[in-house]
Amino acid sequence: MGVSRRNKVVCILETGQIVRLFKVALAAPLLFALAGCKMVVMDPAGDIAMQQRNLILLATGLMLLIIVPVIAATLFFAWKYRASNTEAAYDPDWHHSTKLELLIWSIPMAVIVVLGSVAWISSHTLDPYRPLSRIGPNRPVPAGMKPLEVDVVALDWKWLFIYPQLGVASVNELAAPVDRPISFRITASSVMNSFYIPALAGQIYAMPRMQTQLHAVINKPGVYDGLSANFSGSGFSDMRFKFKGMSQADFDSWVAGLRASPAHLTRADYAQLAKPSGDEPVRHYATVDPDLFTRIIGGCAAPGQACANDMPGMPDMTRASVDKTKICTPQRVALNTRRPAAAKAVRAE
């Protein structure tokens, strides 16, 4: 009776092994197909994305120190103490081993301590709001080099890039010189979105009436994909753009091309641009309203619409002021001040 039951167990184990081998055989072609994919996250072109890639590899390696031995031990014990192995030791009364307990708990605790330390340090080092201190490994930011400022606006369903230092703007096309820090200020016109260039840095949310920031640098010339990583409506799949890493000379030529454009981004033009539309072509603007970005954050970019700082006694909403705040709606600013008359006027409006 015992031999018959043991033979059934062996038969079940062999059947299970055949099923697993069949699944592996079916998955093999998929692995070869994935070999053609470009894993840009694992092969980035910017220093911030490279540090994030290294952090992923380090965290994965540390976790594999636990996962691989556990899986290997599970397979080993399942094989060694299989029903057909009559030579394996059988000790039903065994219940404790101090050495084994120390081994089981000390290694995971050490991994947790290391992971926690790495997460703490990298959370501060890779803080997107923190200005860059280097442009690459052992390459500090040169003295006197100012970051390129870019104001990013997520529209329905396209991207607007404003260069306040240069007075130009573009739609669905972004460019920056290689090895020069970039300072992004990011907002949205209507719904929450996510600004993401995998080769450059991690994703940063874009939210209406709020401002987020990102500091990054591109180290290799090339054309890279940018996209929205947060579903925002029917035109979400069209929210893609190209990010161009260029030499300084090529970037200057690109800016000159923008300045030669006949289009100008006024508040009236922005009102038309902000209307929902998908699959928008690249557009260039030779000039841009200098206060457009702060008005977008304040929800007062439309022609004839007043911002909070346009009202007597209201807080300033200039670029320097907006850099220090995340929420800047006229209604909230007015209601949070101790000026009942101004607040009443805003409520009526």
Coordinates of C-alpha atoms in Angstrom, one line a residue:
M1 CA 0.0 0.0 0.0
G2 CA 2.8 2.4 0.9
V3 CA 4.8 1.6 -2.3
S4 CA 1.7 2.3 -4.4
R5 CA 1.1 5.6 -2.7
R6 CA 4.7 6.6 -3.2
N7 CA 4.6 5.7 -6.9
K8 CA 1.5 8.0 -7.3
V9 CA 3.4 10.9 -5.7
V10 CA 6.4 10.3 -8.0
C11 CA 4.0 10.3 -11.0
I12 CA 2.4 13.6 -9.9
L13 CA 5.8 15.2 -9.5
E14 CA 7.0 14.1 -12.9
T15 CA 3.8 15.4 -14.5
G16 CA 4.2 18.7 -12.8
Q17 CA 7.8 19.0 -14.0
I18 CA 6.6 18.3 -17.6
V19 CA 4.0 21.0 -17.3
R20 CA 6.6 23.5 -16.1
L21 CA 9.0 22.7 -18.9
F22 CA 6.2 23.1 -21.4
K23 CA 5.4 26.6 -20.0
V24 CA 9.1 27.6 -20.2
A25 CA 9.2 26.4 -23.8
L26 CA 6.2 28.6 -24.6
A27 CA 7.8 31.6 -22.9
A28 CA 11.2 31.3 -24.6
P29 CA 10.0 33.0 -27.9
L30 CA 8.6 35.9 -25.9
L31 CA 12.0 36.4 -24.2
F32 CA 13.7 36.5 -27.6
A33 CA 11.1 39.1 -28.8
L34 CA 11.7 41.3 -25.8
A35 CA 15.4 41.3 -26.7
G36 CA 14.5 43.7 -29.4
C37 CA 13.1 46.3 -27.0
K38 CA 15.1 49.3 -26.0
M39 CA 15.2 49.4 -22.2
V40 CA 15.9 53.1 -22.0
V41 CA 15.4 53.2 -18.2
M42 CA 18.3 50.8 -17.9
D43 CA 20.4 52.7 -20.5
P44 CA 19.7 56.4 -19.8
A45 CA 21.5 59.4 -21.2
G46 CA 21.3 61.7 -18.2
D47 CA 23.2 61.7 -14.9
I48 CA 20.0 61.8 -12.7
A49 CA 18.5 58.9 -14.6
M50 CA 21.8 57.0 -14.4
Q51 CA 21.9 57.4 -10.6
Q52 CA 18.3 56.2 -10.5
R53 CA 19.2 53.2 -12.7
N54 CA 22.1 52.4 -10.3
L55 CA 19.7 52.6 -7.4
I56 CA 17.3 50.1 -9.0
L57 CA 20.2 47.7 -9.7
L58 CA 21.5 48.0 -6.2
A59 CA 18.1 47.5 -4.5
T60 CA 17.4 44.5 -6.8
G61 CA 20.8 42.9 -6.1
L62 CA 20.3 43.3 -2.4
M63 CA 16.9 41.7 -2.5
L64 CA 18.2 38.9 -4.7
L65 CA 20.6 38.0 -1.8
I66 CA 17.5 36.8 0.0
I67 CA 15.3 35.6 -2.9
V68 CA 17.8 33.4 -4.7
P69 CA 19.0 31.4 -1.6
V70 CA 15.4 30.9 -0.5
I71 CA 14.3 29.6 -3.9
A72 CA 17.4 27.5 -4.2
A73 CA 16.9 26.0 -0.7
T74 CA 13.2 25.3 -1.5
L75 CA 14.1 23.4 -4.6
F76 CA 16.9 21.6 -2.8
F77 CA 14.8 20.4 0.1
A78 CA 11.9 19.5 -2.2
W79 CA 14.3 17.3 -4.2
K80 CA 16.2 15.8 -1.3
Y81 CA 13.2 15.0 0.8
R82 CA 11.0 13.7 -2.0
A83 CA 8.9 10.7 -1.3
S84 CA 11.0 8.4 -3.5
N85 CA 14.3 9.2 -1.6
T86 CA 14.3 6.6 1.2
E87 CA 17.9 7.5 2.2
A88 CA 16.9 11.0 3.3
A89 CA 17.0 11.6 7.1
Y90 CA 13.6 11.6 8.7
D91 CA 13.3 13.5 12.0
P92 CA 9.7 14.3 12.9
D93 CA 10.6 15.6 16.4
W94 CA 13.0 18.3 15.2
H95 CA 11.7 21.8 15.9
H96 CA 14.5 24.3 16.6
S97 CA 18.0 25.3 15.7
T98 CA 19.6 28.4 17.1
K99 CA 22.2 28.6 14.4
L100 CA 19.6 28.3 11.7
E101 CA 17.4 31.0 13.3
L102 CA 20.4 33.4 13.5
L103 CA 21.1 32.7 9.8
I104 CA 17.5 33.1 8.7
W105 CA 17.0 36.5 10.5
S106 CA 20.4 38.2 10.5
I107 CA 20.8 38.3 6.7
P108 CA 17.4 39.9 6.0
M109 CA 17.9 42.4 8.9
A110 CA 21.3 43.4 7.4
V111 CA 19.7 43.8 3.9
I112 CA 17.0 46.0 5.4
V113 CA 19.5 48.2 7.2
V114 CA 21.5 48.7 4.0
L115 CA 18.4 49.3 1.9
G116 CA 17.1 51.8 4.4
S117 CA 20.4 53.7 4.5
V118 CA 20.6 53.8 0.7
A119 CA 17.0 54.9 0.4
W120 CA 17.6 57.7 3.0
I121 CA 20.7 59.0 1.2
S122 CA 19.3 58.8 -2.3
S123 CA 16.0 60.4 -1.3
H124 CA 17.9 63.6 -0.5
T125 CA 20.6 63.3 -3.2
L126 CA 18.0 62.7 -6.0
D127 CA 15.4 65.1 -4.7
P128 CA 13.9 66.7 -7.9
Y129 CA 13.7 70.1 -6.2
R130 CA 17.4 70.1 -5.3
P131 CA 19.6 72.0 -7.7
L132 CA 22.3 69.9 -9.3
S133 CA 25.8 69.8 -7.8
R134 CA 27.3 67.7 -10.6
I135 CA 26.7 67.0 -14.3
G136 CA 28.2 63.5 -14.2
P137 CA 30.4 61.2 -12.1
N138 CA 33.3 63.2 -10.7
R139 CA 32.1 66.2 -12.8
P140 CA 30.9 69.1 -10.7
V141 CA 28.8 71.8 -12.2
P142 CA 31.3 74.4 -13.6
A143 CA 31.5 77.6 -11.7
G144 CA 29.4 80.3 -13.1
M145 CA 27.3 78.0 -15.3
K146 CA 23.6 78.9 -14.9
P147 CA 20.9 76.2 -15.5
L148 CA 18.7 76.4 -18.5
E149 CA 15.2 77.4 -17.2
V150 CA 12.2 75.6 -18.9
D151 CA 8.6 76.1 -17.9
V152 CA 6.5 73.1 -18.7
V153 CA 2.7 73.2 -19.1
A154 CA 0.7 70.0 -19.6
L155 CA -2.3 70.9 -21.9
D156 CA -5.1 68.7 -23.2
W157 CA -3.4 66.9 -24.9
K158 CA 0.0 68.4 -25.8
W159 CA 3.0 69.9 -24.1
L160 CA 4.0 73.5 -24.0
F161 CA 7.6 74.4 -23.2
I162 CA 8.5 78.0 -22.4
Y163 CA 12.1 79.3 -22.2
P164 CA 11.8 82.4 -20.0
Q165 CA 15.5 83.2 -20.3
L166 CA 15.3 83.2 -24.1
G167 CA 11.7 84.5 -24.6
V168 CA 10.7 81.7 -26.9
A169 CA 8.4 78.7 -26.7
S170 CA 7.6 75.4 -28.4
V171 CA 4.8 72.8 -28.5
N172 CA 5.7 69.0 -28.4
E173 CA 9.4 69.7 -28.9
L174 CA 12.0 70.2 -26.2
A175 CA 15.7 70.8 -26.6
A176 CA 18.6 71.5 -24.2
P177 CA 22.4 71.6 -24.5
V178 CA 24.5 68.6 -23.4
D179 CA 26.1 68.9 -20.0
R180 CA 24.2 71.9 -18.9
P181 CA 21.9 71.7 -15.9
I182 CA 18.2 72.1 -16.7
S183 CA 15.7 73.6 -14.2
F184 CA 12.1 72.6 -15.0
R185 CA 9.0 74.3 -13.5
I186 CA 6.0 72.1 -14.2
T187 CA 2.3 72.7 -14.1
A188 CA -0.9 71.7 -15.9
S189 CA -3.8 73.6 -17.4
S190 CA -6.8 71.4 -16.5
V191 CA -6.2 67.9 -15.1
M192 CA -3.3 66.2 -13.4
N193 CA -0.6 64.8 -15.7
S194 CA 2.9 63.4 -15.4
F195 CA 6.0 64.8 -17.2
Y196 CA 8.4 61.9 -18.0
I197 CA 11.5 61.7 -20.2
P198 CA 12.9 58.2 -19.3
A199 CA 16.4 59.0 -20.6
L200 CA 16.6 62.1 -18.6
A201 CA 15.1 61.6 -15.1
G202 CA 12.1 60.1 -13.3
Q203 CA 8.5 61.3 -13.8
I204 CA 7.2 64.4 -12.1
Y205 CA 3.5 65.2 -11.7
A206 CA 2.0 68.2 -13.3
M207 CA -1.0 69.6 -11.5
P208 CA -3.3 72.5 -12.2
R209 CA -2.9 75.6 -10.0
M210 CA 0.3 74.1 -8.6
Q211 CA 4.0 74.1 -9.5
T212 CA 6.4 71.1 -9.2
Q213 CA 10.1 71.2 -10.1
L214 CA 12.8 69.0 -11.6
H215 CA 16.5 69.5 -12.0
A216 CA 18.3 67.3 -14.5
V217 CA 21.0 67.2 -17.1
I218 CA 21.4 65.4 -20.5
N219 CA 24.9 64.0 -21.1
K220 CA 24.6 62.4 -24.6
P221 CA 23.5 64.1 -27.8
G222 CA 20.4 62.5 -29.3
V223 CA 16.7 62.5 -29.7
Y224 CA 14.7 61.0 -26.8
D225 CA 11.1 60.2 -26.2
G226 CA 9.0 62.2 -23.7
L227 CA 5.5 61.3 -22.7
S228 CA 2.7 61.7 -20.2
A229 CA 2.8 58.9 -17.6
N230 CA -0.6 59.6 -16.1
F231 CA -4.0 59.0 -17.8
S232 CA -5.7 62.3 -18.5
G233 CA -8.5 61.7 -21.0
S234 CA -9.2 60.5 -24.5
G235 CA -6.1 62.2 -26.0
F236 CA -3.7 60.8 -23.4
S237 CA -2.0 58.5 -25.9
D238 CA -1.1 61.5 -28.1
M239 CA 0.8 63.3 -25.3
R240 CA 4.2 62.5 -26.7
F241 CA 7.1 64.7 -27.6
K242 CA 10.7 64.6 -28.6
F243 CA 13.5 65.8 -26.4
K244 CA 16.7 66.8 -28.2
G245 CA 20.1 66.8 -26.5
M246 CA 22.4 69.1 -28.5
S247 CA 25.7 70.7 -28.5
Q248 CA 25.7 74.3 -27.5
A249 CA 26.1 75.4 -31.1
D250 CA 23.2 73.2 -32.3
F251 CA 21.0 74.5 -29.5
D252 CA 21.8 78.1 -30.4
S253 CA 20.8 77.3 -34.0
W254 CA 17.6 75.6 -32.8
V255 CA 16.7 78.7 -30.7
A256 CA 17.4 80.9 -33.7
G257 CA 14.9 78.8 -35.7
L258 CA 12.3 79.5 -33.0
R259 CA 13.0 83.2 -33.1
A260 CA 12.5 83.2 -36.9
S261 CA 9.0 81.7 -36.5
P262 CA 6.1 84.1 -37.4
A263 CA 4.0 82.9 -34.5
H264 CA 3.9 84.7 -31.1
L265 CA 2.4 83.2 -28.0
T266 CA 0.2 85.8 -26.4
R267 CA -2.5 85.2 -23.8
A268 CA -5.1 85.1 -26.6
D269 CA -3.0 82.5 -28.5
Y270 CA -2.6 80.5 -25.3
A271 CA -6.4 80.4 -24.8
Q272 CA -6.8 78.8 -28.2
L273 CA -3.9 76.5 -27.7
A274 CA -5.3 75.3 -24.3
K275 CA -8.4 74.0 -25.9
P276 CA -8.6 70.1 -26.0
S277 CA -7.0 68.6 -29.1
G278 CA -4.9 65.6 -29.8
D279 CA -2.0 64.6 -32.1
E280 CA -0.8 68.2 -32.3
P281 CA 2.2 69.0 -34.6
V282 CA 5.3 70.7 -33.4
R283 CA 4.9 74.5 -33.1
H284 CA 7.4 77.2 -32.5
Y285 CA 6.9 80.7 -31.1
A286 CA 9.3 83.6 -31.6
T287 CA 8.0 85.4 -28.5
V288 CA 6.0 84.6 -25.4
D289 CA 4.1 86.7 -22.9
P290 CA 6.6 87.0 -20.0
D291 CA 4.0 86.5 -17.3
L292 CA 2.2 83.6 -19.0
F293 CA 3.5 80.8 -16.8
T294 CA 2.6 82.5 -13.6
R295 CA -0.8 83.4 -14.9
I296 CA -1.4 79.7 -15.9
I297 CA -0.6 78.7 -12.3
G298 CA -2.9 81.4 -11.0
G299 CA -5.7 80.3 -13.3
C300 CA -5.8 83.7 -14.9
A301 CA -4.1 83.3 -18.3
A302 CA -7.2 84.2 -20.3
P303 CA -7.3 87.7 -21.7
G304 CA -9.1 90.2 -19.4
Q305 CA -8.8 87.8 -16.4
A306 CA -7.2 89.3 -13.3
C307 CA -4.7 87.5 -11.1
A308 CA -4.3 88.0 -7.4
N309 CA -1.4 90.4 -7.7
D310 CA -3.5 92.6 -10.0
M311 CA -5.7 93.4 -7.1
P312 CA -4.7 96.2 -4.6
G313 CA -3.1 94.7 -1.5
M314 CA -2.9 91.2 -2.8
P315 CA 0.4 89.1 -2.6
D316 CA 2.8 89.2 -5.4
M317 CA 2.7 86.5 -8.1
T318 CA 5.9 87.3 -10.0
R319 CA 8.3 84.6 -11.1
A320 CA 10.3 84.8 -7.9
S321 CA 7.2 84.6 -5.8
V322 CA 5.8 81.6 -7.7
D323 CA 9.1 79.8 -7.2
K324 CA 8.4 79.7 -3.5
T325 CA 4.9 78.5 -3.5
K326 CA 3.0 75.4 -4.8
I327 CA -0.5 76.7 -4.8
C328 CA -1.3 80.1 -6.1
T329 CA -5.0 80.5 -7.0
P330 CA -6.6 83.9 -6.8
Q331 CA -9.5 82.6 -4.8
R332 CA -7.3 80.9 -2.2
V333 CA -4.9 83.8 -1.9
A334 CA -7.8 86.2 -1.4
L335 CA -9.7 84.1 1.0
N336 CA -6.6 83.5 3.1
T337 CA -5.9 87.2 3.6
R338 CA -7.5 89.4 6.2
R339 CA -9.1 91.8 3.6
P340 CA -12.8 91.1 3.6
A341 CA -13.5 93.5 0.8
A342 CA -11.0 91.8 -1.6
A343 CA -12.3 88.4 -0.6
K344 CA -15.9 89.5 -1.2
A345 CA -15.0 90.7 -4.7
V346 CA -13.3 87.5 -5.6
R347 CA -16.3 85.4 -4.4
A348 CA -18.6 87.6 -6.4
E349 CA -16.3 87.1 -9.5

